[in-house]
CSV table of C-alpha atoms and ligand atoms in Angstrom, one decimal:
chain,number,residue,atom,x,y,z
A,418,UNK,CA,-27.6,-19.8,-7.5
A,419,UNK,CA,-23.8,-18.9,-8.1
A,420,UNK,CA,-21.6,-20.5,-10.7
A,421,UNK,CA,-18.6,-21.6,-8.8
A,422,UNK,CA,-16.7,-19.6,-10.8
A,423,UNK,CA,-18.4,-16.2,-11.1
A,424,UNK,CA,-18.3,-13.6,-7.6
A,425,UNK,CA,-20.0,-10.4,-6.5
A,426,UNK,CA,-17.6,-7.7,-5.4
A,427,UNK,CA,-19.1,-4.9,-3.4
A,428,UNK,CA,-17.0,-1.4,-3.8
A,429,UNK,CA,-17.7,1.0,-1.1
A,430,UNK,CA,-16.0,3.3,-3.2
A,431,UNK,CA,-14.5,2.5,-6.6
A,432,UNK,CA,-12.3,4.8,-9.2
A,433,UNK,CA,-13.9,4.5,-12.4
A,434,UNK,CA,-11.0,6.4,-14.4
A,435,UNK,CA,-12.1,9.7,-13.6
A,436,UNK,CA,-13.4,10.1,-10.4
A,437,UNK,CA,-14.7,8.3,-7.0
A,438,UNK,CA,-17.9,6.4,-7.2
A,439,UNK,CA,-19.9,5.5,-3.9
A,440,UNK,CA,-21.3,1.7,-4.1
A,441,UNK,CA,-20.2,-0.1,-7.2
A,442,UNK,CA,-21.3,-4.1,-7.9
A,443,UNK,CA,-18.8,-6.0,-10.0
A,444,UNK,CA,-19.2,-9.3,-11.1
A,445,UNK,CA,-16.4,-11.5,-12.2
A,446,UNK,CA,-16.6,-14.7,-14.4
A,447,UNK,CA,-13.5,-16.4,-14.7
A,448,UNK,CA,-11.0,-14.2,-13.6
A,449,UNK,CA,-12.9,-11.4,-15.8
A,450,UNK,CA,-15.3,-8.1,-14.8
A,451,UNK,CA,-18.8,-9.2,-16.5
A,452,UNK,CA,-20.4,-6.3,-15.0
A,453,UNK,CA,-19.8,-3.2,-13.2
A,454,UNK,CA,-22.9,-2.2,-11.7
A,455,UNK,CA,-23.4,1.6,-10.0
A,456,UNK,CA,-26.1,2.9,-7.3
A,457,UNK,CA,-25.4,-0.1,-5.0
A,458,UNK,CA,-25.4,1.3,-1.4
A,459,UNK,CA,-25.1,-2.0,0.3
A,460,UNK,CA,-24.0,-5.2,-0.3
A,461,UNK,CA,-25.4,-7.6,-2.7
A,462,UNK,CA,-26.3,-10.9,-0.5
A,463,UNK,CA,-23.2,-13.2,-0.8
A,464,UNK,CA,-21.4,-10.4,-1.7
A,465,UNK,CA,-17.4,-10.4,-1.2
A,466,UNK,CA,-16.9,-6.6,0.6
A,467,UNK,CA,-13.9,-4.5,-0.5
A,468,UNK,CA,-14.1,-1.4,2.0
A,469,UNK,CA,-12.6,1.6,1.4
A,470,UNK,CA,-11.5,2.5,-2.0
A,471,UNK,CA,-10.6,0.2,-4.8
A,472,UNK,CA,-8.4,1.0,-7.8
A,473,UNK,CA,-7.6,-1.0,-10.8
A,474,UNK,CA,-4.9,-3.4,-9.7
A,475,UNK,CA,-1.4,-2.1,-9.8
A,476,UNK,CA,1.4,-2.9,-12.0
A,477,UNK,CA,5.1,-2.9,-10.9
A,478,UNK,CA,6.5,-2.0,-13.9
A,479,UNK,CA,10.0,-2.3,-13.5
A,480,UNK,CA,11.5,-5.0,-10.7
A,481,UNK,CA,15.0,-6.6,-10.4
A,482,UNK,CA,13.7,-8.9,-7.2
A,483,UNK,CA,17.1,-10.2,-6.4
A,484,UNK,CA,18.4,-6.2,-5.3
A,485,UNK,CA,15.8,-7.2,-2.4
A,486,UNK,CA,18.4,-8.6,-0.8
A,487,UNK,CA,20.4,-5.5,-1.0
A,488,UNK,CA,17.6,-3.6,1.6
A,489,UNK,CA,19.3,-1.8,4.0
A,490,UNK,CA,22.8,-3.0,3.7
A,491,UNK,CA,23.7,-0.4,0.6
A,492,UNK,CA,22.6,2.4,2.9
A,493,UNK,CA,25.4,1.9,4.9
A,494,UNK,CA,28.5,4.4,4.0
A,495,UNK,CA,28.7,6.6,0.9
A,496,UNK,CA,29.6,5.7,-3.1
A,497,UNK,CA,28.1,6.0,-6.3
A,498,UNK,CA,25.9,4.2,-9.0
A,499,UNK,CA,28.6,2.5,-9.5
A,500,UNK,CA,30.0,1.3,-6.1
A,501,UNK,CA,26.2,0.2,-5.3
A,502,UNK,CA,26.6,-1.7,-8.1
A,503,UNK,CA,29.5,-4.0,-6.8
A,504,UNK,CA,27.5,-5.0,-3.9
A,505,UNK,CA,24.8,-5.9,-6.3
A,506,UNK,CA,26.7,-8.4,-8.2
A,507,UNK,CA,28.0,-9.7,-5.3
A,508,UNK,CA,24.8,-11.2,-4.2
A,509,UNK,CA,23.8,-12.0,-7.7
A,510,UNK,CA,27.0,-14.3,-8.1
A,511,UNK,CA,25.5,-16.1,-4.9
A,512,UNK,CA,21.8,-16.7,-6.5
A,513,UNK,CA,21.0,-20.2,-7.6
A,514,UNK,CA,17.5,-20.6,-9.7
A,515,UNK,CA,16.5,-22.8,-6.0
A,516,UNK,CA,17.4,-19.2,-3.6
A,517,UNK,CA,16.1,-17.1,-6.1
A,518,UNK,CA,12.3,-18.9,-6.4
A,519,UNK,CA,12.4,-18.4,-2.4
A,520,UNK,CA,13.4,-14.8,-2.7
A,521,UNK,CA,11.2,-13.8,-6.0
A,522,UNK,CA,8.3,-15.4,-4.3
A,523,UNK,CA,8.8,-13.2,-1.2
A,524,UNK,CA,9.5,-10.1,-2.8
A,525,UNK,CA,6.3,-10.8,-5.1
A,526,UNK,CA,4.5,-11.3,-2.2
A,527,UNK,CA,5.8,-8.6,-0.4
A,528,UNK,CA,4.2,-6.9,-4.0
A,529,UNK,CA,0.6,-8.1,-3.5
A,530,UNK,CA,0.6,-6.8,-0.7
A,531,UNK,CA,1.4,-3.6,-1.7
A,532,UNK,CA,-1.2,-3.8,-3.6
A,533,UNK,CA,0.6,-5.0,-6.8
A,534,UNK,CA,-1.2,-7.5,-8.8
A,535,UNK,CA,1.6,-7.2,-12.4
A,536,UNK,CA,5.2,-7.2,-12.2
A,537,UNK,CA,7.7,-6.4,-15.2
A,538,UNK,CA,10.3,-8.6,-14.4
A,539,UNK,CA,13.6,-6.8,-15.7
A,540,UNK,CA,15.7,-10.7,-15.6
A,541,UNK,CA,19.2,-11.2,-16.7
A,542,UNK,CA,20.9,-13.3,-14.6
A,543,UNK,CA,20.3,-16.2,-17.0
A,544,UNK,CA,23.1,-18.8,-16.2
A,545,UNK,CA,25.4,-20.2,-13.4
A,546,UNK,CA,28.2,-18.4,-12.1
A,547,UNK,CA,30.3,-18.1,-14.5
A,548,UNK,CA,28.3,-18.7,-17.6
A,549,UNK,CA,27.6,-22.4,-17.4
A,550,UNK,CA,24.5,-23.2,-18.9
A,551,UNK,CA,22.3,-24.8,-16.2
A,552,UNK,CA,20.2,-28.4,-17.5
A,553,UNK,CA,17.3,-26.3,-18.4
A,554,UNK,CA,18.8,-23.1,-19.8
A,555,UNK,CA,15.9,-20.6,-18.7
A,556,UNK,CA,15.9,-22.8,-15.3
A,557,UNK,CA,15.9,-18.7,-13.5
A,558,UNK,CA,13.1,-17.1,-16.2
A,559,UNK,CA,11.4,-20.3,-14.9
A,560,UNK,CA,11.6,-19.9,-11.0
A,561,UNK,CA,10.6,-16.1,-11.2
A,562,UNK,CA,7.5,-17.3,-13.0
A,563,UNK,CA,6.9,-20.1,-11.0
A,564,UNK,CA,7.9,-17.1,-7.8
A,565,UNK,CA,5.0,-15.3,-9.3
A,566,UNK,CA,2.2,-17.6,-9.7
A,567,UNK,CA,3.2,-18.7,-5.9
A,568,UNK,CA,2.8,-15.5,-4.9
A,569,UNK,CA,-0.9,-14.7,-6.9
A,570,UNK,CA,0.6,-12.1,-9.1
A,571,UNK,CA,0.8,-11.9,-12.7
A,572,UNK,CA,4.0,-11.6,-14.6
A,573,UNK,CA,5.9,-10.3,-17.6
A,574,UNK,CA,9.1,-11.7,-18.0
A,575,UNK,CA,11.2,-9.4,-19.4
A,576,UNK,CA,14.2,-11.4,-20.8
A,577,UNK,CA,16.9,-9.4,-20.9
A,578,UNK,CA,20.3,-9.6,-23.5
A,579,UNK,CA,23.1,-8.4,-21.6
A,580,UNK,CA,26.6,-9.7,-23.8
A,581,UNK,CA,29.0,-6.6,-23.2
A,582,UNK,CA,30.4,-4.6,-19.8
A,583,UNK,CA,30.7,-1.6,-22.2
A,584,UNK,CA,31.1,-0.3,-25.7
A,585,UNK,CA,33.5,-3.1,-27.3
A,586,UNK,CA,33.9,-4.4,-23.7
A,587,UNK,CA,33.6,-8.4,-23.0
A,588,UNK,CA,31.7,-9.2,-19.9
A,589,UNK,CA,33.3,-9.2,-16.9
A,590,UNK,CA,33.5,-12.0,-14.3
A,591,UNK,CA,30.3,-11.3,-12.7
A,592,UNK,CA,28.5,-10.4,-15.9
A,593,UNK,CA,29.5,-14.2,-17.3
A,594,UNK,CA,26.0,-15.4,-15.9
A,595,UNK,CA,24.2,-12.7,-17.3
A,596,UNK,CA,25.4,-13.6,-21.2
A,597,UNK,CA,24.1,-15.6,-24.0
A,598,UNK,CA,27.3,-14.8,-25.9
A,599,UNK,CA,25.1,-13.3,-28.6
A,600,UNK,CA,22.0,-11.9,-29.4
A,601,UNK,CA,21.0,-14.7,-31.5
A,602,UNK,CA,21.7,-17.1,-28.7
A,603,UNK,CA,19.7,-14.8,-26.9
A,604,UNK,CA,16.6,-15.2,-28.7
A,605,UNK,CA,17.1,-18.7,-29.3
A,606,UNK,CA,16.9,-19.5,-26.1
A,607,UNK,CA,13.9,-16.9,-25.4
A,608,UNK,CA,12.0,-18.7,-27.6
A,609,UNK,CA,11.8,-21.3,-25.9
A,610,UNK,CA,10.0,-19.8,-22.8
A,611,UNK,CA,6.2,-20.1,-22.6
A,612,UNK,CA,3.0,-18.1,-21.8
A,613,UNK,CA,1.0,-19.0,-19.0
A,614,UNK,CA,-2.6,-17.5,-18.3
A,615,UNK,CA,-0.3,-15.8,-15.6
A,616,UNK,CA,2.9,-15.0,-17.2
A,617,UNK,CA,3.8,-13.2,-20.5
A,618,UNK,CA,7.0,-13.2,-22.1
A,619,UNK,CA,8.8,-9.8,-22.8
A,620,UNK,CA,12.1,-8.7,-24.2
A,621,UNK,CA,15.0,-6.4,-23.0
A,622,UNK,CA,17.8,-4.4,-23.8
A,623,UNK,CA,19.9,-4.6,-20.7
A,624,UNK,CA,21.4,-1.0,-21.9
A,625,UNK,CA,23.2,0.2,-24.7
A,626,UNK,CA,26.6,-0.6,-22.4
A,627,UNK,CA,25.7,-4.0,-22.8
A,628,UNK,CA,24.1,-4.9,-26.0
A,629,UNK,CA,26.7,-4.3,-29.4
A,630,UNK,CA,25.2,-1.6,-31.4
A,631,UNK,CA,25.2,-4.6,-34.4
A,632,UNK,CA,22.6,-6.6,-32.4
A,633,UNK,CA,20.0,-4.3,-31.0
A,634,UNK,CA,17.7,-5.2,-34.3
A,635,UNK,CA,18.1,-8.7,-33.2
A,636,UNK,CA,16.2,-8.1,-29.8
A,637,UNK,CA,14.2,-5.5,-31.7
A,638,UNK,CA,12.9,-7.7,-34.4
A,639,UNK,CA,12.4,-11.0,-31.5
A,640,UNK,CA,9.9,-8.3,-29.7
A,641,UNK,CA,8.1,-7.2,-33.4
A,642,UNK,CA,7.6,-10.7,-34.4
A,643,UNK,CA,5.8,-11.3,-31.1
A,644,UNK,CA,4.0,-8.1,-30.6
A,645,UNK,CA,5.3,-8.4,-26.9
A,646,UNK,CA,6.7,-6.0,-24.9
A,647,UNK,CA,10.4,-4.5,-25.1
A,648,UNK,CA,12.1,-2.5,-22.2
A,649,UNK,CA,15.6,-1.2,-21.7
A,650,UNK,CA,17.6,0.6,-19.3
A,651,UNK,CA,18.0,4.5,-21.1
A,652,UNK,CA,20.4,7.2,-19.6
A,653,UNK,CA,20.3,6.1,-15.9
A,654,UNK,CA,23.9,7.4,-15.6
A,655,UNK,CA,25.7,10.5,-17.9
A,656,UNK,CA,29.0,8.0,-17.6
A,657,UNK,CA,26.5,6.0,-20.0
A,658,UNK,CA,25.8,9.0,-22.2
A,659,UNK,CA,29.5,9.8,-22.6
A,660,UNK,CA,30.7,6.7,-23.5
A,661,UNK,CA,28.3,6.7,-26.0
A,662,UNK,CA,29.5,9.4,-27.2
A,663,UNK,CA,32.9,8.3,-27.6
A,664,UNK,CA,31.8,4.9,-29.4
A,665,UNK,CA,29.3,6.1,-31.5
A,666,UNK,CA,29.3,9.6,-31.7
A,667,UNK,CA,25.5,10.0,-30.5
A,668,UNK,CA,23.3,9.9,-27.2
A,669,UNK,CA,22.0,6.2,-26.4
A,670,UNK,CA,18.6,7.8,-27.2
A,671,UNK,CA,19.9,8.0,-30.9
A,672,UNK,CA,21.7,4.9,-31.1
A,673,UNK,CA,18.5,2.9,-30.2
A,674,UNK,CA,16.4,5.2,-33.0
A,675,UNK,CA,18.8,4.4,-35.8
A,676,UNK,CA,18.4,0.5,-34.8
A,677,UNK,CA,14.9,0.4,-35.0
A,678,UNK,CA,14.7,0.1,-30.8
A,679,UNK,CA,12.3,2.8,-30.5
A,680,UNK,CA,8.2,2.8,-30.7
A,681,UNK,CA,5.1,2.0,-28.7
A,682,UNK,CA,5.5,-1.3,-27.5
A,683,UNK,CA,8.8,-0.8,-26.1
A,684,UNK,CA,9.7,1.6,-22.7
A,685,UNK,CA,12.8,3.2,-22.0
A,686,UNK,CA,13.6,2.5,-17.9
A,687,UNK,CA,14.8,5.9,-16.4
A,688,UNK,CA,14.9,8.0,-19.3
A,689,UNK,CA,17.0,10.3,-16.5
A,690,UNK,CA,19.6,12.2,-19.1
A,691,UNK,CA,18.5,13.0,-22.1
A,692,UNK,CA,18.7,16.0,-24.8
A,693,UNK,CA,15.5,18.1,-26.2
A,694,UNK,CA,16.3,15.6,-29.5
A,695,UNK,CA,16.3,12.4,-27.3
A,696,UNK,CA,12.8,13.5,-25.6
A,697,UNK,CA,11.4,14.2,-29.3
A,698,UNK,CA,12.7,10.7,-30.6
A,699,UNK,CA,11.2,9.2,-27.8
A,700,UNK,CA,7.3,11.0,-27.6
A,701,UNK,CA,7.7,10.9,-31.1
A,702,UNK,CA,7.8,7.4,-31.6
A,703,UNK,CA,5.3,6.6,-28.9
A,704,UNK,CA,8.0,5.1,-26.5
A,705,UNK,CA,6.6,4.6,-23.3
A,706,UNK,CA,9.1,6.2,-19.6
A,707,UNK,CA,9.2,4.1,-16.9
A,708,UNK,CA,10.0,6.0,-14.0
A,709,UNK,CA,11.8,4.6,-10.9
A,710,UNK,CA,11.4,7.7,-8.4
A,711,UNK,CA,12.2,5.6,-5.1
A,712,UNK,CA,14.9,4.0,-6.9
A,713,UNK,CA,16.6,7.0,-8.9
A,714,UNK,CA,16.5,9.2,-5.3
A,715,UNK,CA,18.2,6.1,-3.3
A,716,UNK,CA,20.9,5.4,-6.2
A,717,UNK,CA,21.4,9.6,-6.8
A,718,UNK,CA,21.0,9.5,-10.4
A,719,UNK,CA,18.8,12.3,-11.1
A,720,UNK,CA,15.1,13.9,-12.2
A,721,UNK,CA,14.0,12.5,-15.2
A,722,UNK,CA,12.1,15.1,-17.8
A,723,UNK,CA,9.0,13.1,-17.3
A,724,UNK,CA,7.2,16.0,-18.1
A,725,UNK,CA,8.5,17.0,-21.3
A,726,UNK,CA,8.5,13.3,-22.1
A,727,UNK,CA,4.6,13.0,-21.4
A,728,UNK,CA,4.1,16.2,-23.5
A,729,UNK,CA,6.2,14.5,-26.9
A,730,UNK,CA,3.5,11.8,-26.4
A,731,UNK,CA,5.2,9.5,-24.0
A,732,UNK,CA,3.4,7.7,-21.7
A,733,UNK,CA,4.1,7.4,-18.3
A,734,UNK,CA,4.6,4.3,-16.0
A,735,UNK,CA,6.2,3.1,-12.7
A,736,UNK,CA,8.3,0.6,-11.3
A,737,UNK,CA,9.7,0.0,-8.0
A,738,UNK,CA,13.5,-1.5,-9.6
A,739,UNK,CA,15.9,-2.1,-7.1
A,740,UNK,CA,13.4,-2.6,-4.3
A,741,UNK,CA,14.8,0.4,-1.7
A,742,UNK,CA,11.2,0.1,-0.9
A,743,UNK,CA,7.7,-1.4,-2.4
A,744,UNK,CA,5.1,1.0,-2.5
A,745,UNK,CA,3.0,1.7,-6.1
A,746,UNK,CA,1.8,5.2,-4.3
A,747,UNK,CA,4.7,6.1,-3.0
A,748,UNK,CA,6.4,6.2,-6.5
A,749,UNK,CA,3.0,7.9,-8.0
A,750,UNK,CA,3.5,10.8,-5.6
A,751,UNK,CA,7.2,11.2,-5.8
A,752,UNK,CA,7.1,11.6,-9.7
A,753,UNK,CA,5.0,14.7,-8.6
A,754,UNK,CA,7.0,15.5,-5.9
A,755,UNK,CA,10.2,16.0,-7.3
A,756,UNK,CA,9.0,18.1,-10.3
A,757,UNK,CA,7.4,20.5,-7.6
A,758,UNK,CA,11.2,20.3,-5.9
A,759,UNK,CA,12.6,20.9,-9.1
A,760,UNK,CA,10.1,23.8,-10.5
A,761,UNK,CA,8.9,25.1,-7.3
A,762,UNK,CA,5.4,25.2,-8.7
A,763,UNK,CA,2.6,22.4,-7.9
A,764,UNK,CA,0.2,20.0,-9.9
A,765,UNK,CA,2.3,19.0,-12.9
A,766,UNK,CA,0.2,15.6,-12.7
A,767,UNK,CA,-3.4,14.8,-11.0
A,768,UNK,CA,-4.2,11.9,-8.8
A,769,UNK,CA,-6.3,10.3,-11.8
A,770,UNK,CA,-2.9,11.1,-14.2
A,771,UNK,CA,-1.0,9.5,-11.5
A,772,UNK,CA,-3.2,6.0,-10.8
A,773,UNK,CA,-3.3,5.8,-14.5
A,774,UNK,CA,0.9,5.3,-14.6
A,775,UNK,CA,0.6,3.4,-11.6
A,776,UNK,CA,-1.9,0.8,-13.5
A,777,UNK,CA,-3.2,1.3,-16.8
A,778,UNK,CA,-0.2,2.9,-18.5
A,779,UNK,CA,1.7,0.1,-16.7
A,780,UNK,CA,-0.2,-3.0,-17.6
A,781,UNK,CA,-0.2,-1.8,-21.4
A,782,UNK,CA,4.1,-1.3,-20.7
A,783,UNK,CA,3.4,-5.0,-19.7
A,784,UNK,CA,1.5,-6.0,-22.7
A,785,UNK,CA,-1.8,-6.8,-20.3
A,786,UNK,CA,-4.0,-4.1,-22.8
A,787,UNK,CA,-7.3,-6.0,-20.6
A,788,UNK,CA,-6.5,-4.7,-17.2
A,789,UNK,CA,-6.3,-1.2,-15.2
A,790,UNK,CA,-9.9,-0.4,-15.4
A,791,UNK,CA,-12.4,-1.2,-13.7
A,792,UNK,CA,-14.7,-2.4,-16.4
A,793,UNK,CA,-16.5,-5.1,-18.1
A,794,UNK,CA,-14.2,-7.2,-20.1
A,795,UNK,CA,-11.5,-6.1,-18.1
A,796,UNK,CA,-9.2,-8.5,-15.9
A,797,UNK,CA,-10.1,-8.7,-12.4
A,798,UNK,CA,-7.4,-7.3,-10.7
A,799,UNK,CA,-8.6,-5.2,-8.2
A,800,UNK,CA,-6.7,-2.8,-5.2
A,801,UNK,CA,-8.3,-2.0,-2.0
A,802,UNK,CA,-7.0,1.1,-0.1
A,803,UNK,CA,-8.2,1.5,3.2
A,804,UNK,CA,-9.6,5.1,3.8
A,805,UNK,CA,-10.0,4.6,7.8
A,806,UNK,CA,-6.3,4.5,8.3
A,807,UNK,CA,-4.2,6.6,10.5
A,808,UNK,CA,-3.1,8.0,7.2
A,809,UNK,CA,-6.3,8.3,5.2
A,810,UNK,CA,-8.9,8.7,7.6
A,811,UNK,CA,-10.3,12.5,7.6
A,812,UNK,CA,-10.7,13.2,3.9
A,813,UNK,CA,-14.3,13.2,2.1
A,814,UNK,CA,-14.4,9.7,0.0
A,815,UNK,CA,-14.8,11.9,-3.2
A,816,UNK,CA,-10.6,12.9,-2.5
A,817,UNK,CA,-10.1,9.4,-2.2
A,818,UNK,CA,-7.7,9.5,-5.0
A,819,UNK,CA,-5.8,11.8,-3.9
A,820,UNK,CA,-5.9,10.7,-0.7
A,821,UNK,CA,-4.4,7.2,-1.3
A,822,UNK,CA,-1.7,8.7,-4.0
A,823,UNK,CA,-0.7,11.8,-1.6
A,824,UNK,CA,-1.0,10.1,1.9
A,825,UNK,CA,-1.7,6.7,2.0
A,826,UNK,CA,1.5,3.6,2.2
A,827,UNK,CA,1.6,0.0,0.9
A,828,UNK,CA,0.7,-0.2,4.4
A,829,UNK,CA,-3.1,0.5,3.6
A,830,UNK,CA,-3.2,-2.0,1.0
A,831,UNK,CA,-6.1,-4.1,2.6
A,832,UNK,CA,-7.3,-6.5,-0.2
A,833,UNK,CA,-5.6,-7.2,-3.4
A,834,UNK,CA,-7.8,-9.4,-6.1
A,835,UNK,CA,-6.1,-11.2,-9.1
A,836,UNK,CA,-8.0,-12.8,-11.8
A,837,UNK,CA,-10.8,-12.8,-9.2
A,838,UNK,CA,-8.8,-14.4,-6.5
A,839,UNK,CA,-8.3,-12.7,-3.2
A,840,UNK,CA,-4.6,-12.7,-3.1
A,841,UNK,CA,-4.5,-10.3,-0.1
A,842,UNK,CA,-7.7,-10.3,2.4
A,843,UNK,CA,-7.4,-7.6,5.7
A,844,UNK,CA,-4.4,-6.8,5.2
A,845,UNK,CA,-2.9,-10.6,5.2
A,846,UNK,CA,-1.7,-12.5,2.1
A,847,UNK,CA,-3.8,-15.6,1.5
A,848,UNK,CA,-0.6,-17.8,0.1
A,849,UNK,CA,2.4,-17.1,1.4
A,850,UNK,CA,1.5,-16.9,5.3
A,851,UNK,CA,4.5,-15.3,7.0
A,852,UNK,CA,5.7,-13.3,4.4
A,853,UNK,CA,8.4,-11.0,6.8
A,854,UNK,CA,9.4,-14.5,7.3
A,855,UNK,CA,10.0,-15.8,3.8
A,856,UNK,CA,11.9,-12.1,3.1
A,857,UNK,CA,14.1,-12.7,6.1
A,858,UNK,CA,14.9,-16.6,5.0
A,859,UNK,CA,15.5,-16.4,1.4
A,860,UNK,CA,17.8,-12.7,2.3
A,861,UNK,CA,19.8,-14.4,4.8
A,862,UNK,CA,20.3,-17.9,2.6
A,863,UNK,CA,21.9,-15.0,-0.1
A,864,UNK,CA,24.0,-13.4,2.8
A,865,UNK,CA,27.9,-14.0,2.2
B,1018,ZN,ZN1,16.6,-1.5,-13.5
């Protein structure tokens, strides 16, 4: 007899951490691995059957979902960082917290099924257009949670303080929405937002362009008292680093060690410029790197020293950020891929190193410590990779690993299980039907 709530998963192949495992029982009670059973070569009776090879659920660690909209249009012409960045606020001038549940939910489906079942969402466009507080004040925080739970994903919320265009620089006309005024107002009304079983609350540090030196320990000591997760844009751009420079006399890297920014619950986005002292400050202090590979090659900026970052003690995650494309593996392998390009040698990280940024590394960036293993007491969040694909078909299932991070696409994401629901079955998400549809709708509601 089977308690409504508890489910047999049969894994033609699983990763268990360290390696490919052929036949692999899991059960799951309430949205949690009870189990994990090995030497299963066929299917339990009543079994649900994941074939191929499943991974730990993957977590997007690093997501603006409103630059969505931006797909394809910014790769028109030529520019900069900053040019991009004009057409970026000129679509989130046009988002309302109504348009921007339609597109979040999209772009989070478009997520699961890319096998993503955890999103760090990197939010700061708090208010209307032009700074007016809207009835509820964390009306947007709200519709990206509510986005996510349509879409079956989990979500951290990463609530970000953004107050200043630059060092001693008020916020310009399109960065009035994205301002509390100050960092107290800031946490005040962060406060305010709730946990779900879904959704947990993180902070951010927009950058150190737009957070007063005065008031980083604000957002730093919100995130202590709360043991929740703190992220901020570090060294994306060298204009950054200079004009740090000029205000402060030290790298951003520094300025957020001397306000108490650094250590092991919070993650420095990019981490792209940075001295041999910045990479000690931050491996030193257990600050986690989130790299944005797909992102970082589209907007020019650079090759982060992930590396020499891992090496100081920093661990590695990955985020998909400004949405040029969605694709967990994709990012794994171009971390690789450009330090080969770079150093002209191979195999500065495994497959295994690579699926553990990609969800394990991630989810703890998150603050969700109970998934990205495939174990009992773990979340059941669970990633399906077909290995009979166009792509992956050929290999031995023991290379599955490195077969799904060095060949295979969000395209051969064919089940993605959250909490023990089957978010994404054959390739099809089981919520949002048309998803190409929704995209296409909520983009062109945001087109000017
Ligand atoms: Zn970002």
């Amino acid at each position: 007899m089977t308690h409504p709530h508890t489910r047999t998963y049969w894994l033609e192949h699983a990763w268990l951490d360290t390696h490919v495992e052929p036949g692999v029982a899991v059960e799951v009670a309430d949205g949690r691995i009870t189990a994990v059973r090995t030497d299963v070569p066929t299917p339990p009776p009543g079994a649900e059957i994941l074939r191929g090879l499943t991974l730990p659920g993957l977590a997007n660690a690093h997501s603006h979902a409103f630059h969505r909209a931006l797909r394809g249009t910014v790769q028109v012409g030529s520019g900069t960082f900053w040019t991009w960045r004009e057409v970026m606020y000129s679509v989130a001038d046009r988002l309302t917290p109504e348009t921007y549940h339609a597109l979040a939910r999209a772009v989070y489906a478009e997520m699961a099924l890319a096998g993503v079942t955890s999103v760090g969402e990197f939010h700061y466009v708090h208010h209307a257009p032009g700074g007016a507080r809207y009835a509820d004040p964390n009306a947007m925080g709200e519709a990206l949670i509510a986005a996510a739970a349509d879409a079956g994903i989990r979500i951290t919320l990463l609530d970000t303080a953004y107050l200043s265009s630059g060092f001693g620089q008020p916020p310009t006309a399109h960065q009035l929405r994205f301002s509390d005024g100050t960092a107290e107002a800031w946490a005040e009304r962060c406060s305010v937002l709730k946990e779900r079983d879904h959704a947990r609350i993180g902070a951010a540090i927009h950058s150190v362009r737009a957070v007063p030196a005065d008031q980083l320990e604000t957002v730093a000591r919100w995130a202590e008292e709360r043991r929740a997760p703190l992220h901020v844009h570090l060294s994306e751009q060298t204009a950054e680093n200079e004009a740090c420079r000029e205000a402060h006399g030290c790298t951003p890297t520094q300025l957020l060690a001397l306000h108490g920014v650094l250590g092991p619950r919070t993650t420095g986005v990019h981490n792209t410029h940075l001295t041999a002292e910045d990479v000690s400050l931050i491996g030193g202090s257990g600050t986690g790197t989130c790299m944005c590979p797909t992102t970082e090659r589209d907007l020019a900026d650079g090759i982060g020293p992930a590396v020499a970052l891992q090496n100081e003690g920093s661990p590695l995650c990955l985020g998909s950020d400004s949405h040029a494309v969605i694709d967990l593996l994709e990012e794994a392998r171009a971390m690789e891929l450009d330090e080969r390009l770079r150093t002209r040698t191979r195999g500065h990280w495994t497959a295994a190193a690579l699926l553990r940024a990609a969800s394990a590394d991630g989810h703890a960036a998150l603050g969700w410590q109970e998934a990205g293993a495939i174990e009992e007491g773990g979340l059941a969040d669970l990633t399906t990779v077909a290995l009979d694909s166009v792509r992956t078909a050929g290999p031995l299932p023991r290379l599955g690993a490195e077969t799904a991070v060095f060949a295979a696409s969000a395209a051969d994401v064919r089940h993605t299980v959250v909490g023990g629901r089957h978010v994404v079955r054959d390739g099809a998400h089981t919520l949002v039907p048309d998803v190409p549809q929704a995209l296409a709708q909520a983009v062109d509601a945001l087109r000017g």
